[in-house]
XYZ file of C-alpha atoms in Angstrom:
651
model
C 114.032 151.770 72.795
C 112.857 148.197 72.758
C 109.368 147.171 71.758
C 108.116 146.279 75.220
C 109.236 149.672 76.628
C 107.680 151.564 73.702
C 104.421 149.680 74.071
C 104.335 150.481 77.784
C 104.987 154.200 77.233
C 102.375 154.365 74.485
C 99.831 152.911 76.970
C 100.973 155.476 79.601
C 100.543 158.227 76.991
C 96.775 157.416 76.846
C 96.533 158.694 80.397
C 99.122 161.554 79.997
C 98.790 162.603 76.368
C 101.169 165.623 76.590
C 104.390 166.739 78.193
C 102.499 169.204 80.304
C 100.090 166.625 81.738
C 102.921 164.198 82.569
C 105.022 167.005 84.122
C 102.000 168.133 86.232
C 101.541 164.609 87.497
C 105.218 164.319 88.397
C 104.923 167.475 90.514
C 101.822 166.183 92.243
C 103.453 162.834 92.938
C 106.618 164.399 94.234
C 104.651 166.580 96.683
C 102.863 163.464 98.052
C 106.179 161.801 98.770
C 107.020 164.570 101.270
C 103.762 164.212 103.297
C 103.825 162.314 106.596
C 102.810 158.659 106.171
C 99.184 157.870 107.021
C 98.326 156.109 110.205
C 97.925 152.294 110.008
C 95.689 150.578 112.494
C 96.101 146.905 113.325
C 93.356 144.771 115.007
C 93.222 141.028 115.596
C 90.898 138.337 116.938
C 87.676 140.428 117.052
C 85.592 137.170 117.387
C 82.289 138.888 116.835
C 82.560 141.441 119.595
C 81.021 144.178 117.574
C 80.498 146.942 120.203
C 84.107 146.816 121.343
C 85.391 146.627 117.807
C 83.108 149.485 116.682
C 84.338 151.651 119.522
C 87.996 150.938 118.747
C 87.371 152.010 115.130
C 85.586 155.157 116.268
C 88.296 156.275 118.642
C 91.164 155.039 116.478
C 92.682 153.234 119.522
C 93.136 156.578 121.169
C 94.118 158.509 118.028
C 91.170 160.778 118.115
C 91.814 161.831 121.679
C 95.424 162.387 120.827
C 94.482 164.744 118.077
C 92.171 166.617 120.382
C 95.006 166.991 122.861
C 97.334 168.201 120.053
C 94.806 170.843 118.959
C 93.629 172.178 122.300
C 96.391 171.419 124.790
C 95.566 173.229 128.055
C 92.950 175.493 126.451
C 90.226 172.868 127.149
C 89.560 171.039 130.485
C 89.850 167.217 130.578
C 86.009 167.021 130.825
C 85.555 169.299 127.776
C 87.947 167.127 125.741
C 86.066 164.004 126.777
C 82.779 165.605 125.782
C 84.189 166.477 122.429
C 85.607 162.948 121.900
C 82.334 161.365 122.893
C 80.529 163.566 120.324
C 83.064 162.466 117.580
C 82.677 158.797 118.432
C 78.791 158.750 118.567
C 77.525 161.980 116.959
C 73.895 160.924 116.489
C 73.434 159.377 119.881
C 75.310 162.145 121.672
C 73.183 164.841 120.028
C 70.079 163.069 121.174
C 71.362 163.048 124.714
C 72.360 166.646 124.571
C 68.864 167.680 123.391
C 67.244 165.622 126.133
C 69.286 167.648 128.628
C 68.354 170.850 126.835
C 72.038 171.712 126.234
C 71.788 172.427 122.562
C 71.847 176.284 122.740
C 73.125 178.436 119.884
C 76.382 179.026 121.791
C 76.902 175.335 122.282
C 76.465 174.600 118.606
C 78.716 177.501 117.665
C 81.480 176.399 120.084
C 81.243 172.762 119.088
C 81.393 173.463 115.408
C 84.513 175.538 115.814
C 86.161 172.762 117.802
C 85.228 170.093 115.267
C 86.611 172.293 112.447
C 89.903 172.700 114.378
C 90.247 168.983 114.909
C 89.373 168.291 111.296
C 91.984 170.703 109.950
C 94.639 168.999 112.040
C 93.716 165.406 110.969
C 93.494 166.450 107.349
C 96.850 168.228 107.238
C 98.871 165.129 106.263
C 96.814 164.453 103.126
C 96.618 166.055 99.675
C 93.631 168.159 98.902
C 92.640 165.613 96.323
C 92.535 162.826 98.865
C 90.578 165.053 101.303
C 87.934 165.844 98.536
C 87.381 162.061 97.959
C 86.841 161.583 101.714
C 84.396 164.478 102.090
C 80.691 163.537 102.348
C 78.409 164.277 99.407
C 76.460 166.660 101.569
C 78.430 169.729 102.797
C 81.480 168.736 100.765
C 82.026 172.345 99.563
C 81.314 173.904 102.990
C 83.596 171.547 104.846
C 86.415 172.138 102.336
C 85.996 175.923 102.856
C 86.223 175.578 106.599
C 89.182 173.291 106.813
C 91.255 174.920 104.057
C 93.314 177.982 104.637
C 92.116 180.803 102.297
C 94.873 183.353 102.010
C 92.838 185.597 99.769
C 90.335 186.261 102.565
C 91.343 189.321 104.594
C 89.064 188.892 107.592
C 89.191 185.124 108.102
C 87.325 185.284 111.472
C 84.295 186.952 109.996
C 84.339 184.689 106.930
C 84.362 181.417 108.980
C 81.948 182.790 111.566
C 79.392 183.658 108.940
C 79.477 180.111 107.500
C 79.122 178.514 110.990
C 76.325 180.935 112.001
C 74.437 180.148 108.809
C 74.688 176.418 109.374
C 73.119 176.843 112.796
C 70.401 179.315 111.663
C 69.051 177.168 108.872
C 68.796 174.106 111.164
C 71.592 172.001 109.664
C 73.914 171.941 112.625
C 73.068 168.452 113.726
C 73.637 166.956 110.254
C 76.903 169.001 109.899
C 78.184 167.776 113.272
C 77.404 164.186 112.262
C 79.256 164.527 108.959
C 82.264 166.271 110.500
C 82.538 163.630 113.215
C 82.509 160.824 110.667
C 85.060 162.590 108.620
C 87.410 162.908 111.573
C 87.056 159.231 112.265
C 87.732 158.607 108.591
C 90.833 160.718 108.412
C 92.377 159.750 111.714
C 93.098 156.208 110.269
C 94.465 155.929 106.804
C 94.459 152.161 106.524
C 93.145 149.257 108.658
C 94.790 145.815 108.977
C 92.601 142.970 110.352
C 94.964 140.162 111.402
C 92.357 137.415 111.385
C 89.540 135.847 113.320
C 86.567 138.100 112.740
C 84.101 135.268 113.207
C 82.693 133.127 116.122
C 82.224 133.339 119.817
C 80.738 136.863 119.968
C 77.229 137.605 118.699
C 78.085 140.369 116.223
C 80.296 138.785 113.525
C 77.894 139.785 110.841
C 77.867 143.354 112.040
C 81.670 143.492 111.999
C 81.734 142.185 108.437
C 79.109 144.679 107.331
C 81.067 147.535 108.837
C 84.284 146.328 107.108
C 82.421 146.137 103.788
C 82.043 149.960 103.873
C 85.447 150.759 105.384
C 87.579 153.109 103.263
C 90.830 151.199 103.156
C 91.761 147.846 104.588
C 93.233 144.401 104.186
C 92.489 141.219 106.030
C 94.727 138.259 106.921
C 92.614 135.183 107.234
C 92.296 133.531 110.604
C 91.313 129.918 111.176
C 87.807 130.962 112.241
C 87.424 133.034 109.049
C 88.469 130.181 106.669
C 85.884 128.039 108.492
C 83.123 130.303 107.237
C 84.723 130.573 103.806
C 84.591 126.728 103.694
C 81.022 126.802 104.739
C 80.026 129.173 101.867
C 81.927 126.844 99.487
C 79.763 124.009 100.689
C 82.344 122.062 102.901
C 79.990 120.186 105.305
C 82.552 119.646 108.010
C 83.098 123.391 108.133
C 79.301 123.957 108.333
C 78.980 121.459 111.203
C 81.775 123.171 113.158
C 80.114 126.593 112.728
C 76.746 125.379 113.866
C 78.308 123.516 116.796
C 80.272 126.559 118.004
C 77.174 128.792 117.470
C 75.237 126.533 119.799
C 78.109 126.231 122.249
C 78.479 130.033 122.622
C 74.708 130.778 122.404
C 75.213 132.627 119.093
C 72.607 130.937 116.923
C 71.260 134.500 116.343
C 74.258 135.180 114.083
C 73.078 132.316 111.853
C 69.299 132.858 112.058
C 69.049 136.650 112.392
C 72.316 137.712 110.886
C 72.378 135.403 107.854
C 68.914 133.949 107.683
C 70.266 130.427 108.119
C 67.660 128.265 109.919
C 68.761 125.474 112.178
C 65.127 124.214 112.595
C 65.782 121.012 110.681
C 68.640 120.285 113.207
C 66.348 121.104 116.184
C 63.610 118.797 114.950
C 66.089 115.973 114.303
C 67.627 116.458 117.773
C 64.214 116.395 119.513
C 63.379 113.179 117.669
C 66.708 111.509 118.241
C 67.800 112.730 121.708
C 64.393 113.455 123.273
C 65.116 111.440 126.454
C 68.840 112.233 126.583
C 69.627 115.112 129.058
C 72.806 115.846 126.984
C 74.543 117.171 130.092
C 77.938 117.318 128.434
C 76.722 119.742 125.820
C 76.016 122.760 127.971
C 75.390 126.137 126.421
C 77.637 128.945 127.558
C 74.826 131.359 128.331
C 72.813 132.840 131.188
C 70.112 134.407 128.978
C 68.073 131.394 127.718
C 65.346 129.781 129.858
C 65.613 126.159 130.876
C 63.499 124.661 128.118
C 65.297 126.494 125.383
C 68.664 125.450 126.860
C 67.496 121.779 127.030
C 66.577 121.878 123.329
C 69.772 123.655 122.360
C 71.785 121.051 124.254
C 70.196 118.295 122.264
C 70.863 120.104 119.038
C 74.402 120.784 120.276
C 74.990 117.006 120.752
C 73.341 116.123 117.442
C 75.519 118.404 115.374
C 78.648 117.379 117.291
C 78.172 113.789 116.368
C 77.507 114.738 112.771
C 80.754 116.807 112.855
C 82.837 113.904 114.142
C 81.447 111.686 111.317
C 81.998 114.250 108.597
C 85.550 114.908 109.813
C 86.309 111.202 109.962
C 85.218 110.790 106.333
C 87.419 113.811 105.372
C 90.534 112.534 107.150
C 90.098 109.118 105.384
C 89.952 110.894 102.038
C 93.094 112.898 102.719
C 95.773 110.720 104.342
C 98.288 113.527 103.460
C 96.701 115.604 106.280
C 98.246 113.054 108.750
C 95.171 113.397 111.110
C 94.272 109.732 111.359
C 94.706 109.983 115.186
C 91.851 112.472 115.283
C 89.317 109.822 114.150
C 87.958 108.587 117.558
C 84.431 107.208 116.913
C 85.811 103.744 115.826
C 87.889 103.714 119.010
C 84.801 103.625 121.255
C 84.015 100.468 123.109
C 80.194 100.757 123.211
C 79.714 97.935 125.618
C 82.423 99.024 128.052
C 81.563 102.678 127.577
C 85.194 103.643 127.074
C 87.292 105.252 124.345
C 90.943 104.497 123.513
C 93.140 107.555 123.178
C 96.927 107.395 122.558
C 97.013 103.747 123.770
C 95.067 104.411 126.982
C 91.429 103.755 127.745
C 89.184 106.478 129.241
C 85.670 106.154 130.715
C 83.128 108.074 128.579
C 81.153 110.796 130.375
C 78.333 110.232 127.807
C 77.725 106.822 126.166
C 74.437 107.355 124.328
C 75.214 107.113 120.591
C 71.876 106.316 118.917
C 73.017 107.338 115.456
C 76.506 105.730 115.571
C 76.755 102.265 113.894
C 79.796 100.500 115.585
C 80.448 98.708 112.254
C 80.439 101.973 110.211
C 80.820 104.672 112.836
C 81.456 107.547 110.320
C 78.500 106.867 108.107
C 75.604 109.399 108.503
C 72.076 108.066 109.006
C 69.480 109.060 106.468
C 68.084 111.673 108.815
C 71.533 113.136 109.489
C 72.180 113.318 105.692
C 68.958 115.246 105.295
C 69.956 117.687 108.083
C 73.348 118.239 106.492
C 71.804 118.730 103.046
C 69.458 121.452 104.259
C 72.167 123.225 106.283
C 74.507 123.122 103.263
C 71.855 124.546 101.007
C 71.170 127.414 103.523
C 74.839 128.315 103.696
C 75.740 128.260 99.992
C 72.627 130.155 98.930
C 72.887 132.975 101.551
C 73.435 136.248 99.734
C 74.702 138.228 102.745
C 77.277 135.479 103.520
C 78.360 135.667 99.782
C 78.889 139.340 100.188
C 80.941 139.019 103.395
C 83.028 136.091 102.173
C 83.534 138.110 99.000
C 85.154 140.800 101.075
C 87.498 138.187 102.655
C 88.479 136.961 99.160
C 88.955 140.403 97.612
C 90.643 142.155 100.527
C 92.100 139.087 102.270
C 95.033 136.769 102.054
C 96.960 134.341 104.248
C 99.805 136.841 104.721
C 100.878 140.426 103.760
C 104.122 142.194 103.589
C 103.765 145.945 103.991
C 106.044 148.839 105.076
C 108.554 146.443 106.610
C 105.967 144.440 108.481
C 105.012 140.772 107.888
C 101.392 140.194 108.818
C 99.794 136.813 109.365
C 97.270 135.328 111.839
C 98.918 132.171 113.331
C 102.419 130.987 112.922
C 105.175 129.840 110.574
C 105.386 126.018 111.192
C 108.918 125.282 112.359
C 111.022 122.263 113.458
C 112.641 122.083 116.835
C 115.991 123.290 115.404
C 114.323 126.390 113.894
C 114.019 125.174 110.285
C 110.829 125.633 108.265
C 108.731 122.447 108.699
C 107.641 120.759 105.537
C 103.909 119.906 104.977
C 102.345 117.689 102.362
C 99.927 119.777 100.261
C 98.348 117.608 97.543
C 101.527 115.601 97.119
C 104.014 118.475 97.393
C 106.229 118.902 100.399
C 106.203 122.638 101.075
C 107.344 125.016 103.854
C 107.726 128.737 104.675
C 106.468 131.170 102.049
C 105.873 128.390 99.451
C 103.557 126.650 101.920
C 101.532 129.799 102.512
C 101.342 130.584 98.805
C 100.167 127.050 97.926
C 97.511 126.988 100.711
C 96.103 130.352 99.604
C 96.053 129.207 96.020
C 94.127 126.048 96.946
C 91.762 128.006 99.106
C 90.868 130.381 96.269
C 90.308 127.434 93.874
C 87.371 126.450 96.106
C 85.556 129.466 94.664
C 87.296 130.116 91.349
C 88.362 126.968 89.687
C 86.299 125.442 86.865
C 87.780 122.009 87.769
C 85.592 120.230 90.289
C 88.446 118.165 91.653
C 90.368 121.469 92.395
C 87.242 123.009 93.889
C 86.766 120.051 96.185
C 90.434 120.023 97.231
C 90.111 123.730 97.920
C 87.017 123.206 100.100
C 88.789 120.531 102.062
C 91.928 122.618 102.447
C 89.763 125.305 104.091
C 88.696 122.781 106.762
C 92.353 121.706 107.125
C 93.418 125.292 107.638
C 90.827 125.520 110.502
C 92.363 122.734 112.605
C 95.168 120.786 110.857
C 98.254 120.025 112.947
C 100.526 121.716 110.365
C 98.071 124.450 109.498
C 99.851 127.856 109.880
C 96.423 129.310 110.891
C 95.816 126.889 113.717
C 99.321 126.383 115.085
C 98.548 123.577 117.489
C 99.060 119.832 117.336
C 95.406 118.957 117.558
C 91.922 120.308 118.340
C 90.580 118.346 121.379
C 86.874 118.877 120.736
C 85.923 115.243 121.291
C 87.887 114.915 124.469
C 86.272 118.027 125.978
C 82.821 116.515 125.458
C 83.430 112.808 126.388
C 86.436 112.534 128.634
C 86.662 114.001 132.225
C 90.431 113.834 132.378
C 91.501 117.385 131.583
C 95.065 116.276 130.680
C 93.541 115.082 127.392
C 92.424 118.600 126.550
C 96.004 119.936 126.069
C 96.592 121.432 122.734
C 100.343 121.977 122.258
C 101.256 125.211 120.485
C 103.638 125.077 117.545
C 107.257 125.537 118.495
C 107.138 128.762 116.476
C 105.747 130.493 119.600
C 108.859 129.470 121.538
C 111.476 130.004 118.910
C 110.168 133.348 117.741
C 111.885 134.946 120.677
C 115.117 134.075 118.924
C 116.480 136.828 116.678
C 118.057 134.372 114.234
C 114.612 132.694 113.743
C 112.911 136.014 113.181
C 115.538 137.128 110.703
C 115.214 133.840 108.807
C 111.413 134.399 108.493
C 111.915 137.945 107.283
C 114.334 136.787 104.578
C 112.015 133.926 103.599
C 109.074 136.292 102.983
C 111.129 139.099 101.481
C 110.623 141.620 104.190
C 112.964 144.604 103.658
C 114.222 147.404 105.865
C 116.158 147.905 109.078
C 113.130 147.858 111.461
C 111.372 144.711 110.313
C 108.437 143.321 112.394
C 106.284 140.276 112.530
C 102.692 141.128 113.580
C 100.366 138.278 114.331
C 97.520 137.294 116.638
C 95.707 133.961 117.329
C 97.266 133.171 120.662
C 95.907 135.238 123.576
C 98.579 136.956 125.594
C 98.119 136.328 129.391
C 98.582 139.971 130.348
C 97.665 139.594 134.001
C 100.262 136.884 134.399
C 102.976 139.304 133.092
C 103.288 137.835 129.597
C 104.683 140.306 127.216
C 103.138 140.629 123.653
C 106.465 142.072 122.386
C 108.923 139.303 121.540
C 112.444 139.096 120.160
C 113.520 142.555 121.273
C 110.642 144.300 119.536
C 110.882 142.293 116.305
C 107.702 140.359 116.944
C 104.435 141.809 118.118
C 101.464 139.462 119.035
C 98.315 141.586 119.257
C 95.702 138.989 120.361
C 94.964 140.235 123.938
C 91.437 138.865 123.923
C 88.640 140.958 122.367
C 86.472 137.903 122.979
C 84.633 138.054 126.311
C 85.346 134.357 127.214
C 89.058 135.230 127.165
C 88.884 138.179 129.551
C 89.305 136.062 132.701
C 92.387 134.480 131.182
C 93.996 137.514 129.609
C 92.980 140.187 132.095
C 92.389 142.667 129.326
C 90.173 143.059 126.253
C 92.626 143.060 123.442
C 95.722 144.787 122.044
C 95.726 147.145 119.097
C 98.668 148.568 117.267
C 99.081 152.026 115.637
C 101.850 152.767 113.098
C 101.966 156.452 112.275
C 104.571 158.855 111.055
C 106.244 158.934 114.493
C 106.600 155.085 114.863
C 104.759 152.152 116.417
C 102.534 152.162 119.507
C 101.048 149.072 121.108
C 98.006 149.606 123.332
C 96.204 147.294 125.757
C 92.432 147.839 126.224
C 90.209 147.316 129.205
C 86.844 145.777 128.496
C 84.414 148.127 126.792
C 81.415 148.976 129.047
C 78.629 150.319 126.909
C 77.722 152.871 124.334
C 75.341 154.428 126.829
C 78.126 155.182 129.271
C 80.335 156.494 126.469
C 77.563 158.959 125.590
C 76.220 160.008 128.948
C 79.324 159.808 131.133
C 81.963 160.278 128.341
C 83.698 157.108 129.426
C 86.117 155.908 126.812
C 87.600 152.461 126.550
C 90.400 152.581 129.090
C 93.805 152.010 127.322
C 97.398 151.568 128.488
C 100.426 151.995 126.281
C 102.338 148.715 126.445
C 105.209 149.505 124.147
C 106.338 151.972 121.565
C 109.060 152.303 118.965
C 109.759 155.946 118.062
C 111.302 156.631 114.654
C 114.497 158.616 114.630
C 112.838 161.005 112.176
C 109.324 161.555 110.983
C 108.335 158.900 108.503
C 107.071 160.272 105.144
C 105.078 158.725 102.350
C 108.317 158.462 100.427
C 109.625 155.943 103.032
C 106.726 153.523 102.550
C 105.867 150.869 100.043
C 103.349 153.165 98.465
C 106.141 155.787 98.262
C 108.302 153.185 96.359
C 105.431 152.705 93.827
C 105.094 156.518 93.466
C 108.773 156.806 92.766
C 108.495 154.168 90.028
C 105.606 156.141 88.563
C 107.685 159.267 88.566
C 110.466 157.477 86.724
C 108.067 156.128 84.182
C 106.619 159.580 83.571
C 110.082 160.999 83.180
C 110.813 158.357 80.534
C 107.574 159.317 78.794
C 108.555 162.981 78.729
C 111.925 161.995 77.251
C 110.184 159.882 74.609
C 107.907 162.803 73.718
C 110.865 165.030 73.377
C 112.872 162.554 71.235
C 109.850 161.945 68.994
C 109.706 158.203 69.864
C 106.198 158.688 71.226
C 103.836 161.336 69.891
C 101.945 163.834 71.969
C 98.217 164.040 71.527
C 97.452 167.625 72.382
C 93.882 167.480 71.120
C 92.528 164.744 73.402
């Protein structure tokens, strides 16, 4: 036995000091391999739509109702099943409604508890007893385990379980027990959650989504371009901060900043009133019907003020990084202030707004002293926000640019390609990179913005986060340009076009997909790419499943502004022991309707891929790790028996 192997086995012996302990663990691990694989849940492009997101988590994209159907079949009516599902989704709110209707009789409690126990037994059947115990709530953990575990030693099981349930009701703990059981069912229905990017922006509940994810039992996140924008803001990248404030004003989501994170934009408002007091700022409308006229007028001025600041900051950044190849996106110096035109791609366009009181034609990208002060205060507010640190900490700890898991390659945007299907090279700090190497380098740079002790590396990392947000070769953005300036200042809508990366065309080609799988080391016969970012136009007949099922794009438009375009409210994907199931969702109405009328989010199965046999834990990546552990333990037992490693029976 070589030294490295012996050192490893000696370390392993600290955890398993005897042959018996190692053998017991082998038996435990071997039993896990033969359980059905846990259900994976894939969501993308949430964009702050917390209520819809929360409901999809609660119903497991239909997984809860499926379990109810599996358990009760035709023994319950459709309305009874919906009532039970509504209770599981919103136990506290549903109980309040039931009490208000005086429906909470002893018999109702008794029947409901029995039904919840039956569902819980089914959803827990694919897990080990140890894993179930870890999922049980601190309160009622023993009682719940008794109810959902088959006890062969009890002769009269009916009386035994009935006595437990009757006692729960009699001592007044039924409500709390129902709440805990419902939450446990939600917890067990989904084993692991994948968020394929873009949690932030547009909707008004991004901070609520992040807070919910912070307490979720098992998840990973692939960063979207809207997410890295917020990461850059926490790192102090001022162009990222300006973009966030601008989009918050545009979508009337300043409450996320001010109420969600305690980040005040008052300095910007005061500056805007002073600078643009007589300017109607008509090109800077707020997408809202909720604010009164005076509020909208002030917000429009602030909207214009931060937009000009953004264009200046971005111009400075582009000049600092010629490797970004974004010189064509600097447009302030191309304005003819006298003629009120701007030159774009060799053609002059009339400006829809020509009032630029803070832009010096000789130094158009230089901030005024007042603008510098606004930026300084906003930057301080972002970098010192404790809640934002917590949320971005989750993105750093649980997130990455891509993930390979169980034969699936997950990423938010695209793999930059050339027209002939080759991986397109991008200059990252002087290195021409493509494919997996590009992704790895970009992620490394992004993390250095927070972790490096070298200030140059930290600054490069901060700037890379902005580049990932909107760079032409950014795999998260996946378009040739972001036409923000054009949409504000040019009426010709042909200038608004943002051409998608050719990836989105070529990905329907099997050879291209196979090349990407091989590049990222995705193994298996049924390999898939799962990504979001580009809304699928469902109502126009566009199919989210590409390349004969090899590629699945799950951005169907959670975000409300996309509903008119997509015709639906998002796709979600379930991957359980029977295979893959892609579901399209109708817009979520309200929690009130879900409670009172038992209306669920309407779903339609779009596509499915059924496995030829039930998929076990042993077939997964986690199963491969368990098999490695079993082999290591077998080697440890052999080392004990040969005397190369000593047992420690007295530990």
